PDB file of C-alpha atoms in Angstrom:
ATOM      1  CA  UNK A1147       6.475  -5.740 -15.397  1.00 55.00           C
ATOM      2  CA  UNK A1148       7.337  -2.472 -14.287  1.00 62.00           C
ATOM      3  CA  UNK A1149       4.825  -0.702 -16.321  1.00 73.00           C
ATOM      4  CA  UNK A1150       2.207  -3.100 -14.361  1.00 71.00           C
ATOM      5  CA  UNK A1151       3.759  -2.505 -10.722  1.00 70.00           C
ATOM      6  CA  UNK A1152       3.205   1.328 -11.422  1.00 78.00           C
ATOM      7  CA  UNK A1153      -0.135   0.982 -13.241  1.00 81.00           C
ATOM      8  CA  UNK A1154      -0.990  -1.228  -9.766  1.00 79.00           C
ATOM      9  CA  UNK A1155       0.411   2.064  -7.512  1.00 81.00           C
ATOM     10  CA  UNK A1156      -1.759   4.176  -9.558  1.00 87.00           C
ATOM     11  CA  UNK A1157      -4.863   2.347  -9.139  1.00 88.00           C
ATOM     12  CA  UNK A1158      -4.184   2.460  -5.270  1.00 87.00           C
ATOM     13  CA  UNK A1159      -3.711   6.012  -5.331  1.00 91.00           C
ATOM     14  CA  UNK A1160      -6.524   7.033  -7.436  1.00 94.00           C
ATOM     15  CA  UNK A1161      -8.852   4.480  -4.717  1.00 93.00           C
ATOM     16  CA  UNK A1162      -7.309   6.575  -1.498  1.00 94.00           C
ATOM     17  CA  UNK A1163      -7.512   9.512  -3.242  1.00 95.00           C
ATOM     18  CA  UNK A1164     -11.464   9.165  -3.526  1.00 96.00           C
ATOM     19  CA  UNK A1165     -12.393   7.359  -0.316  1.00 96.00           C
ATOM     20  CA  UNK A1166     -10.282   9.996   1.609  1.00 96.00           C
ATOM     21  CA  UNK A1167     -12.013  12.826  -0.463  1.00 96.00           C
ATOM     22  CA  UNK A1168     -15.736  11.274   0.168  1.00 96.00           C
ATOM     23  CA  UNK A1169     -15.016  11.028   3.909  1.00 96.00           C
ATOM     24  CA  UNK A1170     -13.414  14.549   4.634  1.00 96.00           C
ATOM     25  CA  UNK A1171     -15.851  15.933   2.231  1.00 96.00           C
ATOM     26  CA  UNK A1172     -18.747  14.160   4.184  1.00 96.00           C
ATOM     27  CA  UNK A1173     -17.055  15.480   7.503  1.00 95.00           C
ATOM     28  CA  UNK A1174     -17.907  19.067   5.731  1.00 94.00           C
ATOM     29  CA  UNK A1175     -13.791  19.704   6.245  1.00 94.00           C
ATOM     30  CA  UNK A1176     -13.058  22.637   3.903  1.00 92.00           C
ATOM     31  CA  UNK A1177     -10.429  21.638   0.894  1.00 94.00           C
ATOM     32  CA  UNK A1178     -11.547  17.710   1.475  1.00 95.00           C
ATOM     33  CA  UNK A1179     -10.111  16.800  -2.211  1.00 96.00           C
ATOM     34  CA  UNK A1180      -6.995  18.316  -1.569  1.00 96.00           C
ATOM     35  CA  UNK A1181      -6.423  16.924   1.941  1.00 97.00           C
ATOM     36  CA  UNK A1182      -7.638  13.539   0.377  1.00 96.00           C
ATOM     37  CA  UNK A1183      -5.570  13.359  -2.382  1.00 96.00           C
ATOM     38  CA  UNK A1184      -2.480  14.688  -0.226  1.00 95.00           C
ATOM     39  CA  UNK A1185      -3.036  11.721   1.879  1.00 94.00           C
ATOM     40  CA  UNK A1186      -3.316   9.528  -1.092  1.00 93.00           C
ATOM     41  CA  UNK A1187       0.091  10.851  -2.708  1.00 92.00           C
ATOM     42  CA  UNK A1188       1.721   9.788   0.761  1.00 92.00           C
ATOM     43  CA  UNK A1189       0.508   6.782   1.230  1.00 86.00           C
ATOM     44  CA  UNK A1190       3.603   5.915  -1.389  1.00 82.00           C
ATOM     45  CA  UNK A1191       5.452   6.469   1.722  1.00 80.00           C
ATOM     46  CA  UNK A1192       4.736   3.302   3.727  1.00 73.00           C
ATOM     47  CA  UNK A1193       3.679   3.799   7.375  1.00 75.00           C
ATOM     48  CA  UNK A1194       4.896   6.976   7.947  1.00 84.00           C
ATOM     49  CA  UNK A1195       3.423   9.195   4.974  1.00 87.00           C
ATOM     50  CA  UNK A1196      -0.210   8.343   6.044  1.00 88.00           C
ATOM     51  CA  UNK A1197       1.054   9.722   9.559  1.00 91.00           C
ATOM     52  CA  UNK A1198       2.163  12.775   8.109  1.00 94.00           C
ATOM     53  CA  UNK A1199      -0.320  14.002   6.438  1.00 94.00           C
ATOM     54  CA  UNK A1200      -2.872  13.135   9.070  1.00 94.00           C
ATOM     55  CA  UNK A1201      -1.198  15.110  11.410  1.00 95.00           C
ATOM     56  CA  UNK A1202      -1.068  18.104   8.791  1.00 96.00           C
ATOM     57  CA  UNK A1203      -4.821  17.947   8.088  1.00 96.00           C
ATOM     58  CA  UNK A1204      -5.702  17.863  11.855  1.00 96.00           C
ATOM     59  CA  UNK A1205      -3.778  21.165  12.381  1.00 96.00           C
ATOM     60  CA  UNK A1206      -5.543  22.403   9.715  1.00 95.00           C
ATOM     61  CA  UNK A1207      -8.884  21.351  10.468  1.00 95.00           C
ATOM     62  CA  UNK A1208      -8.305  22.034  14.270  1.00 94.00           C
ATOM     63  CA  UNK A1209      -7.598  25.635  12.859  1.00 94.00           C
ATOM     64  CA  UNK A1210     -10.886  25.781  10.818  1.00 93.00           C
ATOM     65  CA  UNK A1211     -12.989  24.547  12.362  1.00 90.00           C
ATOM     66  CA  UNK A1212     -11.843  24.703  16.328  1.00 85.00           C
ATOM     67  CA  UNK A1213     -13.595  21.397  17.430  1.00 88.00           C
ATOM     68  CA  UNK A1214     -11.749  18.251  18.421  1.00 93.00           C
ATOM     69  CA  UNK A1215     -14.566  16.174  17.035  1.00 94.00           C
ATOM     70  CA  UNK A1216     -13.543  17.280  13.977  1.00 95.00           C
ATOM     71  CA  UNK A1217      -9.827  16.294  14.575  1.00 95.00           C
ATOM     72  CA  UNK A1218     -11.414  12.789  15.731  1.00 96.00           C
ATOM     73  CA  UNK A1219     -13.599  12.806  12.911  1.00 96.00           C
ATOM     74  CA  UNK A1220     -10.371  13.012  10.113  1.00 96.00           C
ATOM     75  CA  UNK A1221      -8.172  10.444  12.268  1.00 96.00           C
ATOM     76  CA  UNK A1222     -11.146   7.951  11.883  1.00 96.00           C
ATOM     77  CA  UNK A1223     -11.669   8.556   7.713  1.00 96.00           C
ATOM     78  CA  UNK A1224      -7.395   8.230   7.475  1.00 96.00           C
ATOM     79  CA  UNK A1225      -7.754   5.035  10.041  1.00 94.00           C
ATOM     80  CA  UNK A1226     -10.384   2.971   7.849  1.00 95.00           C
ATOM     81  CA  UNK A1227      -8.980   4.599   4.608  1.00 94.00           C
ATOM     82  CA  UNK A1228      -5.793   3.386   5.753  1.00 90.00           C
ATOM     83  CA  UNK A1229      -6.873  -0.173   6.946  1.00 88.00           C
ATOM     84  CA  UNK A1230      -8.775  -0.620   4.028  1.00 89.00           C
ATOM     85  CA  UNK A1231      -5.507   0.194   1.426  1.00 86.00           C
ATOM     86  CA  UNK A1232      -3.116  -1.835   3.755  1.00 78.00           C
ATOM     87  CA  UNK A1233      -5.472  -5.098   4.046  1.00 76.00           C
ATOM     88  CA  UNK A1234      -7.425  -5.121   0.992  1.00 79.00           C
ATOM     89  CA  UNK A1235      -6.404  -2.621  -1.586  1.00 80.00           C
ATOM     90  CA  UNK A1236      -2.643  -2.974  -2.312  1.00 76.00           C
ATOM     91  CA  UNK A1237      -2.020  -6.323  -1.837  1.00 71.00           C
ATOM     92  CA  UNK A1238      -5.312  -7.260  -3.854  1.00 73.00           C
ATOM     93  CA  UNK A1239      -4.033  -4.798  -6.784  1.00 74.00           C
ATOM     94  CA  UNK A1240      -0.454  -4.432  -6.460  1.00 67.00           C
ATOM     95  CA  UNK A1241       0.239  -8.258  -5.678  1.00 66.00           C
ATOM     96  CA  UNK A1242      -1.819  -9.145  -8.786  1.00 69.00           C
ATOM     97  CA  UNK A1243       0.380  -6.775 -10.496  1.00 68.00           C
ATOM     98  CA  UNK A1244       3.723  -8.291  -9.248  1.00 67.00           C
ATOM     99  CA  UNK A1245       2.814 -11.499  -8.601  1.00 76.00           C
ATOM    100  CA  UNK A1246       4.714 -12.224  -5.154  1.00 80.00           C
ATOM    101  CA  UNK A1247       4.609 -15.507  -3.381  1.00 80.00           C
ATOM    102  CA  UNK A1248       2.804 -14.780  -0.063  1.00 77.00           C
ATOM    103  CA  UNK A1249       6.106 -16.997   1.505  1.00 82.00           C
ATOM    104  CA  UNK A1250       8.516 -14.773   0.276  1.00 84.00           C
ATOM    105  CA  UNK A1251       6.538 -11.681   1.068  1.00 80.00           C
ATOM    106  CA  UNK A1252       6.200 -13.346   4.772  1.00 80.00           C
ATOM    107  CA  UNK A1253       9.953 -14.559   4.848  1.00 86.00           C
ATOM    108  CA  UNK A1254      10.975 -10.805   3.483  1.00 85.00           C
ATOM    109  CA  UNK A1255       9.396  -9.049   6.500  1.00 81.00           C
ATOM    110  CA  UNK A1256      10.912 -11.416   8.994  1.00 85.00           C
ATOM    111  CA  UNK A1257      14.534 -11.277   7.319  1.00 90.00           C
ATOM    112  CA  UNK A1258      14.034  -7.262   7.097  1.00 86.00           C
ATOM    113  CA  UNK A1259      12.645  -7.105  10.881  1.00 83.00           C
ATOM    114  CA  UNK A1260      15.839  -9.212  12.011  1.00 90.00           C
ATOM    115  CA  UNK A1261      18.255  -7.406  10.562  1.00 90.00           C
ATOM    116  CA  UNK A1262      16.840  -3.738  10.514  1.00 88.00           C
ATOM    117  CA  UNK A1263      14.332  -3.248  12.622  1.00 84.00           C
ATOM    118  CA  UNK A1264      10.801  -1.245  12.236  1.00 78.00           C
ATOM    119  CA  UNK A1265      12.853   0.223   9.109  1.00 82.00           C
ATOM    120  CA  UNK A1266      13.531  -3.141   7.679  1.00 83.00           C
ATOM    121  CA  UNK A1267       9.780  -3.941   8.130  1.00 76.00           C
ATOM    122  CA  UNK A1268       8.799  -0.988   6.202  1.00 73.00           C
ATOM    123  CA  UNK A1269      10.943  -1.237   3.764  1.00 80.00           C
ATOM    124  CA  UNK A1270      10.865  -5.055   3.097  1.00 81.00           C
ATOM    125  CA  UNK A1271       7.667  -5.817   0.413  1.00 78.00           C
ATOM    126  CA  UNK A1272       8.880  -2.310  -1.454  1.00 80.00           C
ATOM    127  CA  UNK A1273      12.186  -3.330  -2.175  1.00 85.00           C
ATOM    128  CA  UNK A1274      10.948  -7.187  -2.621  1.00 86.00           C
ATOM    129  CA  UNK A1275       8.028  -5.875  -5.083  1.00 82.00           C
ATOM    130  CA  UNK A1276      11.680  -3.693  -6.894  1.00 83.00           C
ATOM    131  CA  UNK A1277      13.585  -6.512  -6.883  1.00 87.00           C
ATOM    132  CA  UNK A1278      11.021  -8.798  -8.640  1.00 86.00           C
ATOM    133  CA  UNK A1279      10.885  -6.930 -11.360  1.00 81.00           C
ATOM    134  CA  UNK A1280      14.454  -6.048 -11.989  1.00 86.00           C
ATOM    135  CA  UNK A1281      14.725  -9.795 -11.358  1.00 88.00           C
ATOM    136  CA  UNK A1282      12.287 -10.631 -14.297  1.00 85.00           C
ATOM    137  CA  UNK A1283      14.194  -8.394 -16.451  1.00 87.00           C
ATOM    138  CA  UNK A1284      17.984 -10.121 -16.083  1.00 90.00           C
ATOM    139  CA  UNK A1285      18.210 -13.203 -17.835  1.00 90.00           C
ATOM    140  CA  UNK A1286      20.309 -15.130 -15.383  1.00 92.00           C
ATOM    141  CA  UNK A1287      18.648 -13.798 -12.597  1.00 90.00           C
ATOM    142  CA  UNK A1288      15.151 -15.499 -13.942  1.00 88.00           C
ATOM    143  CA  UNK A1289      14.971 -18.606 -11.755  1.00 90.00           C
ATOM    144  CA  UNK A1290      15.136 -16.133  -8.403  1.00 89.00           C
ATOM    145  CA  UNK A1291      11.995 -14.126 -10.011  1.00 86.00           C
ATOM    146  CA  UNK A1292       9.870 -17.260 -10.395  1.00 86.00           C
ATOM    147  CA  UNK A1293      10.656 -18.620  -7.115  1.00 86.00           C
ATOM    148  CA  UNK A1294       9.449 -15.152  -5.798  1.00 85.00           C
ATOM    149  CA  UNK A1295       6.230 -15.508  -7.937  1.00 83.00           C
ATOM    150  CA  UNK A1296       3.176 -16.948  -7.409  1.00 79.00           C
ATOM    151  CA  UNK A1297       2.872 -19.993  -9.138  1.00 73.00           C
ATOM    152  CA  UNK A1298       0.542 -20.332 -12.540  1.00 68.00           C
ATOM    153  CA  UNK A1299      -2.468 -22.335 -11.679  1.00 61.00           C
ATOM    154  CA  UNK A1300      -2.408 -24.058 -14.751  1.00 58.00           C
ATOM    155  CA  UNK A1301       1.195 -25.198 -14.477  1.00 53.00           C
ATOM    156  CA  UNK A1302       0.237 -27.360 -11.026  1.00 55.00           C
ATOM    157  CA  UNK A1303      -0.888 -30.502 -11.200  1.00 57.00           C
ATOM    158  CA  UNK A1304      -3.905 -31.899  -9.515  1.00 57.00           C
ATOM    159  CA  UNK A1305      -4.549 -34.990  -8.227  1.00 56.00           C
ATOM    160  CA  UNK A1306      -6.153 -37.670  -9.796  1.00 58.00           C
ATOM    161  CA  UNK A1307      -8.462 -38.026  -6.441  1.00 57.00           C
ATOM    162  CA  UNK A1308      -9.784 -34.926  -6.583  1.00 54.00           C
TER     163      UNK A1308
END
């Protein structure tokens, strides 16, 4: 399970990575790849990696290439990079991975937003997504995992009406 929750990551990274590159690299930013796959790397770093290295590549760019457009330009590839990974990519990839039931996930960023704050909402699906898994690995602690799981189509019933 573990081996598929990183394999998931990777997949994630390796998509940033390249839409990041194509955009900067379309921009005509000098060292696209590596400011791409920078960006990619801290992603891993939920919410506030993506910041950082945004705000490193504008300096750099603003540097280069002394044009805000430019600066604009990057924000917008990191913004729909971004949007794209948080919306579509990693909960597509990595939740087919883990297999977390979209209640708990919900419930999990509630509880952690109660109780900690922004922090707790960053850190909620991470350490729900770590828990899983060591969860699937204890014996006794089995019955949690597959109440945070999605359940196996073929294991509900349908009705005989439909």
């Amino acid at each position: 399970m573990i081996y598929h929750y990183i394999i998931g990551l990777s997949l994630v990274i390796l998509t940033v990575a390249i839409l990041n590159s194509i955009g900067l690299l379309l921009l005509g930013i000098k060292n696209a790849i590596f400011f791409g796959m920078s960006a990619a790397f801290l992603t891993l770093i939920p919410y506030i990696g993506i910041t950082i290295a945004a705000l490193i590549t504008v300096f750099f760019v603003f540097l280069s290439h002394q044009s805000l457009w430019y600066c604009v330009g990057v924000l917008a590839v990191f913004l729909i990079v971004q949007a794209i990974e948080g919306n579509f990519l990693t909960p597509k990839i990595v939740g087919r991975q883990v297999r977390i039931n979209p209640f708990a996930a919900i419930l999990t960023l509630v509880l952690g937003g109660m109780f900690m704050g922004i922090v707790g909402v960053i850190l909620a699906l991470p350490l729900l997504a770590i828990l899983k898994v060591i969860f699937d690995e204890i014996p006794g602690m089995q019955p949690v995992a597959y109440l945070l799981e999605i359940p196996n189509q073929n294991n509900i019933k349908k009705s005989e009406g439909t």
